[in-house]
C-alpha atoms as one frame of an Amber mdcrd trajectory, in Angstrom:
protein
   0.000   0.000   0.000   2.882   2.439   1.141   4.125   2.008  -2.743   0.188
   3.090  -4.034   1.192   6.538  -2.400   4.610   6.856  -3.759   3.275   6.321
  -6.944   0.183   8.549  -6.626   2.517  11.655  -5.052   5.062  11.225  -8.201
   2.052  11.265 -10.846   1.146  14.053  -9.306   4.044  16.036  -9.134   4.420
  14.869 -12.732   1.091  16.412 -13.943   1.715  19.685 -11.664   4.589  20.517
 -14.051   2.331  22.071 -16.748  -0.346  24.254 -15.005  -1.153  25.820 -18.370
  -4.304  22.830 -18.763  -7.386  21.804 -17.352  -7.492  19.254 -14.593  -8.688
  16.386 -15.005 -10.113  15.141 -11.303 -10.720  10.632 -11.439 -12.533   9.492
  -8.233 -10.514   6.080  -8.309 -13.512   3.587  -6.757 -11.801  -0.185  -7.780
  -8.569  -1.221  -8.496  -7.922  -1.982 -12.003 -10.906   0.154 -13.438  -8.574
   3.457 -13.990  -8.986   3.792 -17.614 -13.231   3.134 -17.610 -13.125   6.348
 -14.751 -10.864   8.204 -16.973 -13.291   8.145 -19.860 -16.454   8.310 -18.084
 -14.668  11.781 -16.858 -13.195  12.539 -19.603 -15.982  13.078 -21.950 -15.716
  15.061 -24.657 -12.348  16.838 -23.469  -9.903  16.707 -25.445  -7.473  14.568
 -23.713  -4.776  16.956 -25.062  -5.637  19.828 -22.874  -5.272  17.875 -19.564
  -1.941  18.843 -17.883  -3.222  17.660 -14.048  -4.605  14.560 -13.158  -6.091
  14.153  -9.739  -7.034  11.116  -8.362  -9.486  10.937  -5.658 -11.200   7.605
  -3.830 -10.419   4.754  -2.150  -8.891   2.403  -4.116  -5.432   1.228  -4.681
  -3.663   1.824  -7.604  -2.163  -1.195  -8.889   0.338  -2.025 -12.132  -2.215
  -1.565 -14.682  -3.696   1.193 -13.584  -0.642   3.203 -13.519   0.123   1.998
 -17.348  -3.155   3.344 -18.439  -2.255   6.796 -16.874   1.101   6.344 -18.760
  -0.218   5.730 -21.559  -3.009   7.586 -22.034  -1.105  11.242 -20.752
């Protein structure tokens, strides 16, 4: 779990380098499900003009859910 928050803290600080965007808040509800909450967020947005991503919830981020951030931002 301690690893979940290193993670989340270095996407963030990652994101926070461009403040120029929108952000783009994900409440993060089950492990595994981060790229159906990023496009039930995400919308019509054009995923180009998201420079922050905050995640929000309860849930754990595990392996895959940190590739879909990758590869999706």
């Amino acid at each position: 779990m301690k690893s979940n928050y290193i993670i989340a803290i270095l996407l963030s600080l990652f994101f926070a380098l461009n403040l120029n965007g929108q952000m783009l808040t994900v409440e993060h509800k089950t492990t595994g499900s981060m790229d159906a909450e990023i496009t039930a967020v995400l919308g019509n947005t054009d995923i180009s003009t998201v420079s922050t991503l905050k995640i929000t919830g309860t849930a754990g981020l595990n392996l895959a859910d940190c590739h879909v951030i990758r590869d999706r931002f």
